PDB file of C-alpha atoms and ligand atoms in Angstrom:
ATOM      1  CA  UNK G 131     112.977 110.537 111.866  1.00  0.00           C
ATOM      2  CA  UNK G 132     114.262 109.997 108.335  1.00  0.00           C
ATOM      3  CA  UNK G 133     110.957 111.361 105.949  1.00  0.00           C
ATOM      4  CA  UNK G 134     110.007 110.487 102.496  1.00  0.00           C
ATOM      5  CA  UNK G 135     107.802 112.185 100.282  1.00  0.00           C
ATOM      6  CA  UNK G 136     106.826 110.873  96.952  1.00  0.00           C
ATOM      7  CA  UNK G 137     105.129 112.388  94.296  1.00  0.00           C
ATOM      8  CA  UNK G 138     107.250 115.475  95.784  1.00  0.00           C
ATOM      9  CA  UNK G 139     107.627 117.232  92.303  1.00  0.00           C
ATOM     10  CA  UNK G 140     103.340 117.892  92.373  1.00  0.00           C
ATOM     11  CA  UNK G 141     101.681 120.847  93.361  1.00  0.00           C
ATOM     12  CA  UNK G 142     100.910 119.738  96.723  1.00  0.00           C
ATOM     13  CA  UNK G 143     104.394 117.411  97.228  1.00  0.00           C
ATOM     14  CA  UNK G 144     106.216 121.108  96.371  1.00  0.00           C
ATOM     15  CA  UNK G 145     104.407 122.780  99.181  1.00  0.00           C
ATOM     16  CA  UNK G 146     104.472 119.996 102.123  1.00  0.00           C
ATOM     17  CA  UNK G 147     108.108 119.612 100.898  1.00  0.00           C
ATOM     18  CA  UNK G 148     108.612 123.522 102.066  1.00  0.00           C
ATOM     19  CA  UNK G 149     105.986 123.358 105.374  1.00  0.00           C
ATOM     20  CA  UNK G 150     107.729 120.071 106.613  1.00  0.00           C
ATOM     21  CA  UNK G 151     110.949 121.165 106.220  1.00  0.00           C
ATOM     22  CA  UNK G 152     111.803 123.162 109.575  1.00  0.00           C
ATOM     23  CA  UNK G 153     109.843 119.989 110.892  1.00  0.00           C
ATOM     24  CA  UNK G 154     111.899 117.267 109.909  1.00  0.00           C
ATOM     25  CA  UNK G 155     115.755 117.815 108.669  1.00  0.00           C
ATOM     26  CA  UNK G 156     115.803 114.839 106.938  1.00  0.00           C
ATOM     27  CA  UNK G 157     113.627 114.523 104.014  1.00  0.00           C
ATOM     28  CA  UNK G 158     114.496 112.173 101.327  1.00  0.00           C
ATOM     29  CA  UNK G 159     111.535 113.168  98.389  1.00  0.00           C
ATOM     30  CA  UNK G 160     110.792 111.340  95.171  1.00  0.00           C
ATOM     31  CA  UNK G 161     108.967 111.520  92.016  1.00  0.00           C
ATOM     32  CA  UNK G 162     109.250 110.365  89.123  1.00  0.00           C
ATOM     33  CA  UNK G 163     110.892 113.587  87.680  1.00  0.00           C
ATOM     34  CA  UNK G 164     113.154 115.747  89.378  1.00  0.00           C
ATOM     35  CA  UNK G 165     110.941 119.174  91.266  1.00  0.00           C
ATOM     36  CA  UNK G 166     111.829 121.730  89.025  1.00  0.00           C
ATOM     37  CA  UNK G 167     113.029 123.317  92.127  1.00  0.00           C
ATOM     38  CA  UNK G 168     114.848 121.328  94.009  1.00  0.00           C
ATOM     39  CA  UNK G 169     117.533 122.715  96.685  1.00  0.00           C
ATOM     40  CA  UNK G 170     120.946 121.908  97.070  1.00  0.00           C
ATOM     41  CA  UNK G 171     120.441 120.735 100.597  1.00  0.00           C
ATOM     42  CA  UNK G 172     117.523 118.161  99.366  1.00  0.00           C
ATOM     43  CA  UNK G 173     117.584 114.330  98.839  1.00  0.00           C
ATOM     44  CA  UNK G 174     116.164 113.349  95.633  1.00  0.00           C
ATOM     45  CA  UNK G 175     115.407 109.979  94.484  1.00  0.00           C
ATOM     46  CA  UNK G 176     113.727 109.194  91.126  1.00  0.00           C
ATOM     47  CA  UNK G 177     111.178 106.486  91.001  1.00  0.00           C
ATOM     48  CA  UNK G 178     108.411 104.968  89.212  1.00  0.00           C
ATOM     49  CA  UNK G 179     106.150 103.776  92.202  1.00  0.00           C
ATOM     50  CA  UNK G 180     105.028 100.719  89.207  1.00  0.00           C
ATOM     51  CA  UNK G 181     108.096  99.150  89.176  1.00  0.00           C
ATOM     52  CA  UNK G 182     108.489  97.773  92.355  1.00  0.00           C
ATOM     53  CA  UNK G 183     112.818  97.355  92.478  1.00  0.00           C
ATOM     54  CA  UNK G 184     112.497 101.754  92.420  1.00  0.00           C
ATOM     55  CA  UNK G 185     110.080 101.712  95.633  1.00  0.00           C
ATOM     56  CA  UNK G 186     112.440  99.368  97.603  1.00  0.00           C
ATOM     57  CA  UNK G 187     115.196 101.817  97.041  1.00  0.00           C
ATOM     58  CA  UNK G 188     113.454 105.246  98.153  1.00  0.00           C
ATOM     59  CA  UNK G 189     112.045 103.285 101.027  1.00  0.00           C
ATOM     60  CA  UNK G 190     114.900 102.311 102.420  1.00  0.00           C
ATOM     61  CA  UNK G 191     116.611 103.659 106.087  1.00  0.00           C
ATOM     62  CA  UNK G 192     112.956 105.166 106.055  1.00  0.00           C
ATOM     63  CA  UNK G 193     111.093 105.967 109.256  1.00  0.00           C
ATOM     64  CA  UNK G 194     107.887 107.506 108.156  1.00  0.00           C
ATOM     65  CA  UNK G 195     106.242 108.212 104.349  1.00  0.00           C
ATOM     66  CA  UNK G 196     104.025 111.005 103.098  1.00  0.00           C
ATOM     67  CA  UNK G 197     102.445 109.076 100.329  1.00  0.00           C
ATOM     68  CA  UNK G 198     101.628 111.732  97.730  1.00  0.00           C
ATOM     69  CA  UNK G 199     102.665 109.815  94.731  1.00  0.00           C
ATOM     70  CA  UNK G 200     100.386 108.622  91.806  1.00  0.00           C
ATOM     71  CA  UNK G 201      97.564 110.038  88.789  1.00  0.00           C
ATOM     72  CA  UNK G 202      96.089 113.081  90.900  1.00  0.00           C
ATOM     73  CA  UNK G 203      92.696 113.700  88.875  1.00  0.00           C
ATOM     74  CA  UNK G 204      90.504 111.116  86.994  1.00  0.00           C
ATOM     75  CA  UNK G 205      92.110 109.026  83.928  1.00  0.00           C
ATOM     76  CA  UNK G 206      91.706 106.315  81.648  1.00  0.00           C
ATOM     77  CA  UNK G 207      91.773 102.927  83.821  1.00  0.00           C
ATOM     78  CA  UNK G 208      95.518 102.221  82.386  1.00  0.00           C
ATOM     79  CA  UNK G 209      96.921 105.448  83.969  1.00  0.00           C
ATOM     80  CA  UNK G 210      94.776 104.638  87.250  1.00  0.00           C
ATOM     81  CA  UNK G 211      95.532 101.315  87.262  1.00  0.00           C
ATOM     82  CA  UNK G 212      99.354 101.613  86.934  1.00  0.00           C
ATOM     83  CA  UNK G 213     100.154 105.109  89.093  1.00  0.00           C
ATOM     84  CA  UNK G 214      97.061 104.344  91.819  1.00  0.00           C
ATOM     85  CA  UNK G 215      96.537 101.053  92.474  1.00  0.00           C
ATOM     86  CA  UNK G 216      99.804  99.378  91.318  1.00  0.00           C
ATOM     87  CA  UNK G 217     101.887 101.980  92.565  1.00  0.00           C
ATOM     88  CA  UNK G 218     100.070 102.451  95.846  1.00  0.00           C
ATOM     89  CA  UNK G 219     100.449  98.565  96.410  1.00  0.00           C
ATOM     90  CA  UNK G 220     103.933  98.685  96.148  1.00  0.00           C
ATOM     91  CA  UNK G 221     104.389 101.301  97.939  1.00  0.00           C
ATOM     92  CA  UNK G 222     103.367  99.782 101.193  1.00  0.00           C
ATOM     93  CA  UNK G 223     104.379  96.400 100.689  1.00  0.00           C
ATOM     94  CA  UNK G 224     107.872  97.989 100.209  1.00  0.00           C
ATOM     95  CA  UNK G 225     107.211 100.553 103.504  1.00  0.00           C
ATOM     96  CA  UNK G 226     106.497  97.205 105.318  1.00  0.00           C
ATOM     97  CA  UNK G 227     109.152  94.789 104.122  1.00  0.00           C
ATOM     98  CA  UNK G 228     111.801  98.167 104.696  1.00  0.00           C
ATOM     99  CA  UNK G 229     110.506  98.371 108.528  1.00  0.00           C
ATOM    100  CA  UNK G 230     108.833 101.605 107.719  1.00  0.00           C
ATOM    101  CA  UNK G 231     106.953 102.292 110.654  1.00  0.00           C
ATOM    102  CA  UNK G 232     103.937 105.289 109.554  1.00  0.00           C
ATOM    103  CA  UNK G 233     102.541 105.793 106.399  1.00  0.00           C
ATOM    104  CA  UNK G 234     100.335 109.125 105.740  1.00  0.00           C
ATOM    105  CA  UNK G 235      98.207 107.946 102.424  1.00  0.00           C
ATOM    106  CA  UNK G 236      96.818 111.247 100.634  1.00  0.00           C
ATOM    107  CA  UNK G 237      93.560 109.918 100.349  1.00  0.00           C
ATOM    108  CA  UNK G 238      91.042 111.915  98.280  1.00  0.00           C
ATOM    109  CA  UNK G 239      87.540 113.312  99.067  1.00  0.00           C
ATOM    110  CA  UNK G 240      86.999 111.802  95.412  1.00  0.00           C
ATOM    111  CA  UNK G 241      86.577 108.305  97.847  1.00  0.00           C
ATOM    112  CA  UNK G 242      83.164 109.891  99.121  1.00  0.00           C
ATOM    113  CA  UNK G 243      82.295 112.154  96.280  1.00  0.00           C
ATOM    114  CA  UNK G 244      78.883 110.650  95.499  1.00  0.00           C
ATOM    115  CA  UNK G 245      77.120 111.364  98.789  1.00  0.00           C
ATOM    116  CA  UNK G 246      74.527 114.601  98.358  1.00  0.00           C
ATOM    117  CA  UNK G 247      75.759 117.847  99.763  1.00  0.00           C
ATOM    118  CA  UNK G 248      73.137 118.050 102.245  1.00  0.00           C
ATOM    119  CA  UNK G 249      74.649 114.973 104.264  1.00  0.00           C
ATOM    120  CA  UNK G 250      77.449 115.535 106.597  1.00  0.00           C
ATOM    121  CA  UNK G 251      79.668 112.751 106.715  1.00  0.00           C
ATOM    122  CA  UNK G 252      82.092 111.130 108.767  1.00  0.00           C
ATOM    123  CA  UNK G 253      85.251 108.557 108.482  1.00  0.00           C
ATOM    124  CA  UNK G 254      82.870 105.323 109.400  1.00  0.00           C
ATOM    125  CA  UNK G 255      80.801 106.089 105.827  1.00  0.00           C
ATOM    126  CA  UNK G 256      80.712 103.125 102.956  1.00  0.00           C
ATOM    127  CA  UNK G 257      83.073 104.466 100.341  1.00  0.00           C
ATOM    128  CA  UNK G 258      81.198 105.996  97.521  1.00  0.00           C
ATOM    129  CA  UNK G 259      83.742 107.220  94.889  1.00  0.00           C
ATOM    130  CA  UNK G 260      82.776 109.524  92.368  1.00  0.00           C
ATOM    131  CA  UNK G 261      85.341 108.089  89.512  1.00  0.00           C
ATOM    132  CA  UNK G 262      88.373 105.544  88.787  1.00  0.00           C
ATOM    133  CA  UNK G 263      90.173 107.814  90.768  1.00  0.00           C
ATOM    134  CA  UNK G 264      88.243 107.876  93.846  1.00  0.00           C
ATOM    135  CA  UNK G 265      88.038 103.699  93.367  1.00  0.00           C
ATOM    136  CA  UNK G 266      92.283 104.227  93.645  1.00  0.00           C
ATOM    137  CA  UNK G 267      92.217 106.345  96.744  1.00  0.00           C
ATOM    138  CA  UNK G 268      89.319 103.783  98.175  1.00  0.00           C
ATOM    139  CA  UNK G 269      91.754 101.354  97.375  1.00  0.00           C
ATOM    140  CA  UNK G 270      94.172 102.923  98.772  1.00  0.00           C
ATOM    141  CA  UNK G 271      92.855 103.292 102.250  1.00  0.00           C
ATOM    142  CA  UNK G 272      92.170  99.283 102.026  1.00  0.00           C
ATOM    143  CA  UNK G 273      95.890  98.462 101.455  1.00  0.00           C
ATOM    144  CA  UNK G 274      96.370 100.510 104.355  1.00  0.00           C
ATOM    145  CA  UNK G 275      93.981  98.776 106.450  1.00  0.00           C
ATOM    146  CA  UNK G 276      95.385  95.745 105.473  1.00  0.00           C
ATOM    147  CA  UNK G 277      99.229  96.706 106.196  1.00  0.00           C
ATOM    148  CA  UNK G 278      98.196  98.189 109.772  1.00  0.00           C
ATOM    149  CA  UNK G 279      95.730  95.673 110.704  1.00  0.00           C
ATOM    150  CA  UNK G 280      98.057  92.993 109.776  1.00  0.00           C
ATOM    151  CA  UNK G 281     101.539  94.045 109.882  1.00  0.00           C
ATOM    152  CA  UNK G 282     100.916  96.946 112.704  1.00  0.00           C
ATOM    153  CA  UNK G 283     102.180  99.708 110.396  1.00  0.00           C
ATOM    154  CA  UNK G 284     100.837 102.791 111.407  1.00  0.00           C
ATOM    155  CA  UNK G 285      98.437 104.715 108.960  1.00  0.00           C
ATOM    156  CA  UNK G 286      96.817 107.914 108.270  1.00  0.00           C
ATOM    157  CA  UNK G 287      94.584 108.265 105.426  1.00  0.00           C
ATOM    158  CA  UNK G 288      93.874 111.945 105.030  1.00  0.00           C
ATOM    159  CA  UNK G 289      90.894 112.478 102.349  1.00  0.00           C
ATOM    160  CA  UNK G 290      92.353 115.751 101.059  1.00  0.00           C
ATOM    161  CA  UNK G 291      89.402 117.976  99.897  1.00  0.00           C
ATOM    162  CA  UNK G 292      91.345 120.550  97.089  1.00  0.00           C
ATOM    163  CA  UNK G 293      94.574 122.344  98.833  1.00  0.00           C
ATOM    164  CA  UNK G 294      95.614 125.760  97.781  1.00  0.00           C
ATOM    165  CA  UNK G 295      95.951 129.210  98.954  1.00  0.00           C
ATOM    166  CA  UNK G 296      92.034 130.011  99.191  1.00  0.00           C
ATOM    167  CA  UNK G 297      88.414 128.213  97.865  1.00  0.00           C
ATOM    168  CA  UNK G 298      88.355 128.530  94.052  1.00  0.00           C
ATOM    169  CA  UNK G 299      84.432 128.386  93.682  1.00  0.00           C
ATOM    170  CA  UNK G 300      80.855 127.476  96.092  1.00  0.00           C
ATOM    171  CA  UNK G 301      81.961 123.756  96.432  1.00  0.00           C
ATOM    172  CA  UNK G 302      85.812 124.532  97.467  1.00  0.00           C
ATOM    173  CA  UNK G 303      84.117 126.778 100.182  1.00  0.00           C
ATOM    174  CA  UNK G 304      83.127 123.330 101.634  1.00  0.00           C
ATOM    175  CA  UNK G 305      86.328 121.291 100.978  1.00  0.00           C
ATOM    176  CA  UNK G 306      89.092 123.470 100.809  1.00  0.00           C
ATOM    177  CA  UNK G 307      92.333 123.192 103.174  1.00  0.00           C
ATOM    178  CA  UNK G 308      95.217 125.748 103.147  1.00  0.00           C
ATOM    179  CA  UNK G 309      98.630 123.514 102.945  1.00  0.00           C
ATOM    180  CA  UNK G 310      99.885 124.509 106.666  1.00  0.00           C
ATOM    181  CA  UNK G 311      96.582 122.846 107.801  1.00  0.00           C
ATOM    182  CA  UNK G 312      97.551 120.078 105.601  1.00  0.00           C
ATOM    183  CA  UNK G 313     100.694 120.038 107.066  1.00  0.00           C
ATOM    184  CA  UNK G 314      99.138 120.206 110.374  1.00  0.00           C
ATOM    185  CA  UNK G 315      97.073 116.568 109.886  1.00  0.00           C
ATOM    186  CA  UNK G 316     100.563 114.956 108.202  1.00  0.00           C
ATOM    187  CA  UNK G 317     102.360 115.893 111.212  1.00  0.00           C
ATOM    188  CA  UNK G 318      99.778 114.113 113.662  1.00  0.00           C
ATOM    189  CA  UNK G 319      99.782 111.276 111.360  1.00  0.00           C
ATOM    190  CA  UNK G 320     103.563 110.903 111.188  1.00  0.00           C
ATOM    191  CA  UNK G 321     104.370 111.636 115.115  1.00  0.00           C
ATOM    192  CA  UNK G 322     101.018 110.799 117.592  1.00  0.00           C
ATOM    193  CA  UNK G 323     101.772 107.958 119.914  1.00  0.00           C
ATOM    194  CA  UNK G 324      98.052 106.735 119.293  1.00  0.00           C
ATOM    195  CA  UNK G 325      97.424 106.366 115.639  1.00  0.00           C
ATOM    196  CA  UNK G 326      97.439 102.744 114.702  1.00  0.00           C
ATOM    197  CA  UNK G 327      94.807 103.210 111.322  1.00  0.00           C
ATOM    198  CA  UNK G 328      92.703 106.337 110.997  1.00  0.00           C
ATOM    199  CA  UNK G 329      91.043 108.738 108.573  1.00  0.00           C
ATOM    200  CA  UNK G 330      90.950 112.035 108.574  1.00  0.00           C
ATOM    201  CA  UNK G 331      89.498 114.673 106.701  1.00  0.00           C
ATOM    202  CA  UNK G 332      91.498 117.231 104.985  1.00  0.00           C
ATOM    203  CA  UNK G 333      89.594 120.003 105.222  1.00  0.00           C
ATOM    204  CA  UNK G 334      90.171 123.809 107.408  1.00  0.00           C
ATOM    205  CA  UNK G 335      87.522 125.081 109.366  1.00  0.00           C
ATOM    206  CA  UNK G 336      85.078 125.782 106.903  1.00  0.00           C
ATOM    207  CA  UNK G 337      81.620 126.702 108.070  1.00  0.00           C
ATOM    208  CA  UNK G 338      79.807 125.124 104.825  1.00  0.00           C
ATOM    209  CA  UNK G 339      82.135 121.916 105.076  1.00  0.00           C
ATOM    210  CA  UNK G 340      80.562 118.508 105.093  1.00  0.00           C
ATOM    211  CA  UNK G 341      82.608 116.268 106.715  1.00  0.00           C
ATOM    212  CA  UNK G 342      82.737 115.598 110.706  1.00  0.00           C
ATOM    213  CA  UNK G 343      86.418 115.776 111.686  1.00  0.00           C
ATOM    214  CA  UNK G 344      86.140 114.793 114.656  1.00  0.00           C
ATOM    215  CA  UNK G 345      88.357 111.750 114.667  1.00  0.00           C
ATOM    216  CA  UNK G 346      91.187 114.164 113.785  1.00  0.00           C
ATOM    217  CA  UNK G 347      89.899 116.835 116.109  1.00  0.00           C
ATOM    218  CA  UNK G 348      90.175 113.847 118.748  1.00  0.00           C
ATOM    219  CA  UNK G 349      94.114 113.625 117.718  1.00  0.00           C
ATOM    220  CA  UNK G 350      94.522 117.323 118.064  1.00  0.00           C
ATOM    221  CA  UNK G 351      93.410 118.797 114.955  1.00  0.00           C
ATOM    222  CA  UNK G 352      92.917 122.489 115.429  1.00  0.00           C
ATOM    223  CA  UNK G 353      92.945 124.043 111.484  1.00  0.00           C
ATOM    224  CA  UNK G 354      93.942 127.332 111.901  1.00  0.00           C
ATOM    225  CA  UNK G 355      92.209 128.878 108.432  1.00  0.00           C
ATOM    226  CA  UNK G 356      88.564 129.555 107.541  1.00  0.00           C
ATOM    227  CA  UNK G 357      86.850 129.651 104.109  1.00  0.00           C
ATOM    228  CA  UNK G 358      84.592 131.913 104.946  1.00  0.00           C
ATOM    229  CA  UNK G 359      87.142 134.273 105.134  1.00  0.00           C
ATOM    230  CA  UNK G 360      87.338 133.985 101.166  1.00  0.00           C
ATOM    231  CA  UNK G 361      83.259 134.102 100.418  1.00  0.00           C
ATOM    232  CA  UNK G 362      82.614 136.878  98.162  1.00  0.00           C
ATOM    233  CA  UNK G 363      85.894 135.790  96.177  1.00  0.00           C
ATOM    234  CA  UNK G 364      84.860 132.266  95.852  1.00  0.00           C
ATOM    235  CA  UNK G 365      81.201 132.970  94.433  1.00  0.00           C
ATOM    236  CA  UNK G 366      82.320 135.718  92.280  1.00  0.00           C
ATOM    237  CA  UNK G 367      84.836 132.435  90.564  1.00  0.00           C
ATOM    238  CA  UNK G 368      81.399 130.422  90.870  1.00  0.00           C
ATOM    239  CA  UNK G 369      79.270 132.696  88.774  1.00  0.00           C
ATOM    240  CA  UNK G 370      81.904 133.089  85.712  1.00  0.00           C
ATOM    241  CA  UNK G 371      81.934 128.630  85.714  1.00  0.00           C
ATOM    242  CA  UNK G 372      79.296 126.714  83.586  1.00  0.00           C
ATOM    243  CA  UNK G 373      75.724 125.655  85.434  1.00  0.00           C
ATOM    244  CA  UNK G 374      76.338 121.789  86.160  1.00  0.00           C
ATOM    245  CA  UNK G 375      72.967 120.266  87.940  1.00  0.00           C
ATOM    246  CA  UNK G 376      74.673 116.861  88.388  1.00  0.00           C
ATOM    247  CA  UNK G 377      77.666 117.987  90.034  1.00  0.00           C
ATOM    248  CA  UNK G 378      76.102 120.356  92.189  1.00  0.00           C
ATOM    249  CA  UNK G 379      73.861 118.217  93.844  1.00  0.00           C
ATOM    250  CA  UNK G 380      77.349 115.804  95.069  1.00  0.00           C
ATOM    251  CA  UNK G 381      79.741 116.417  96.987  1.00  0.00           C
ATOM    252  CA  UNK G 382      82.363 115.377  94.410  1.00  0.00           C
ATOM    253  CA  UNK G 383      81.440 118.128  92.314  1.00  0.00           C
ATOM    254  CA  UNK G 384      82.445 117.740  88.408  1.00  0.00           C
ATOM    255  CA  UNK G 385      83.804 113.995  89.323  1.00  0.00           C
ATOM    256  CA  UNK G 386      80.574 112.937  89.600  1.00  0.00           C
ATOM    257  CA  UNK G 387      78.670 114.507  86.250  1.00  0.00           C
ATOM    258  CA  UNK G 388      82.446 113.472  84.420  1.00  0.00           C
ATOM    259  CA  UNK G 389      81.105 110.164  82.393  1.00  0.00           C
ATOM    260  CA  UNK G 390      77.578 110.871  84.387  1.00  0.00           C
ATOM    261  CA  UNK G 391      75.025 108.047  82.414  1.00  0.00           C
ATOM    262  CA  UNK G 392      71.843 110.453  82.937  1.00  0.00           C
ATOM    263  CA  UNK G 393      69.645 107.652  81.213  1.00  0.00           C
ATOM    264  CA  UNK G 394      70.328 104.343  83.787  1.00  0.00           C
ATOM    265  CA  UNK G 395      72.029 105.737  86.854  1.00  0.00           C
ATOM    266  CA  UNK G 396      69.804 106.120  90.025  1.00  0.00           C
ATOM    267  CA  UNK G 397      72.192 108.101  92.358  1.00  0.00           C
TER     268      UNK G 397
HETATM  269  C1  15L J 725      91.470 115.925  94.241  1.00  0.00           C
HETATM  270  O1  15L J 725      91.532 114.846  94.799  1.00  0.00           O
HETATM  271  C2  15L J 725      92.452 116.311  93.217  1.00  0.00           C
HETATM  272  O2  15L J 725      93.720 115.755  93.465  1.00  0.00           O
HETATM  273  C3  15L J 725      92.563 117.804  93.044  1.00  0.00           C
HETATM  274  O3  15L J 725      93.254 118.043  91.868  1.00  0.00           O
HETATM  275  C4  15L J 725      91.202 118.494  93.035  1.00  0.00           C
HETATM  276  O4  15L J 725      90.518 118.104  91.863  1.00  0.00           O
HETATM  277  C5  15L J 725      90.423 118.112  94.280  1.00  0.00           C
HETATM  278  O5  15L J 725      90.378 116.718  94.430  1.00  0.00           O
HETATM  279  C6  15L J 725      88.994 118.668  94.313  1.00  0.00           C
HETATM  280  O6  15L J 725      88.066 117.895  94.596  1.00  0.00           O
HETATM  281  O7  15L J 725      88.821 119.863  94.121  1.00  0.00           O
END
């Protein structure tokens, strides 16, 4: 299987790049600037996922994509509009015209970030994005729908909850999933004889999370790392950030206060 992973140069593009590796030996990534660390034995492509000429030359002689690429926080609509919903588009139009056959879409928990923390969720919920951004990675599972529905490419939307080493605060205890975890769902999404379109959450097995997994359970999900391993540490980070009432009560945390219209909105 020839790889690609775009947006390859971000935080989590440079670790899947490293944990996919030994997995795959050929991994073509892209960005739209060159990883700062980039090895001699890796196949770089520049591209602006926008302009859609650049996205039919990294797919190309492409088997399966880890779709990473695009705005990774909220924006102004421009920035959204252009890296997220533009550049998503294009993306799978191009995986599909280029006989791509599996796309794994880094969805965001930012796609579900305005139900309440007391209600555990699964994949069958109405989207209820917490900002432009979550609209783009709602959209984003939509094209996907669309491409596998119609055009029988095979999908994985993975709605990442925040990937890094170990929960940074109370609501990471929840979301949080260590990048070989990660790496774990991308693999299932890139390689199970089953998957024709599903979601998964990208969470480990935290004991505070509030998402059901157990679509991706169902495809052999077993995360291998716990939050509650990192408790204490994680509420010591929570105490030292500022009280926010709006964003605690969702489960997109500061997404959801961001812009928050106190006055008119009933959520
Ligand atoms: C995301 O989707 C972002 O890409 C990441 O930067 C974090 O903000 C994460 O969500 C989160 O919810 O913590």
């Amino acid at each position: 299987m020839h790889i690609l992973i775009t947006g390859a140069a971000g935080d989590v593009g440079t670790r899947l790049r490293k944990l996919l590796k030994g997995a795959y030996p050929r991994i073509r990534i892209s960005d739209i600037r060159k990883p700062a660390d980039l090895a001699a034995d890796e196949e770089f492509v520049a591209a602006d996922l926008a302009d859609y000429r650049q996205v039919e030359k990294i797919t190309a002689g492409i088997d399966g994509i880890v779709h990473l690429g695009g705005y990774s926080v909220e924006g102004p609509w421009d920035t959204i509009h252009k890296s997220n919903i533009v550049g998503c588009y294009n993306l799978f139009e191009a995986a599909y015209r280029a006989g791509v056959k599996r796309v794994v879409f880094a969805s965001s928990n930012h796609a579900v970030g305005f139900y309440p923390r007391g209600q555990k969720i699964g994949v069958d919920v109405t989207v209820r994005p917490d900002s432009r951004y979550g609209v783009s990675k709602a959209f984003g599972e939509a094209v996907g729908a669309l491409y596998s529905d119609k055009h029988g490419l095979r999908v994985t939307c993975v709605r990442i909850g925040n990937v890094n080493d170990k929960p940074l605060d109370r609501r990471r205890l929840s979301i949080w999933i260590k990048p070989e975890d990660l790496a774990q769902l991308v693999r299932i999404g890139l390689e199970h004889p089953d998957i024709n379109f599903e979601i998964f959450y990208g969470s480990s097995d935290n004991a505070t999370g509030w998402w059901d997994n157990s679509n991706a359970r169902r495809f052999g999900y077993r995360p291998q790392f716990r939050s509650e391993d990192f408790r204490a540490e994680a509420l010591a980070e929570q105490s030292k950030l500022p009280a926010d009432p709006i964003g605690e009560r969702f489960q997109g945390g500061p997404f959801c206060s961001d812009e928050y219209d106190a006055d008119r909105a009933k959520a």
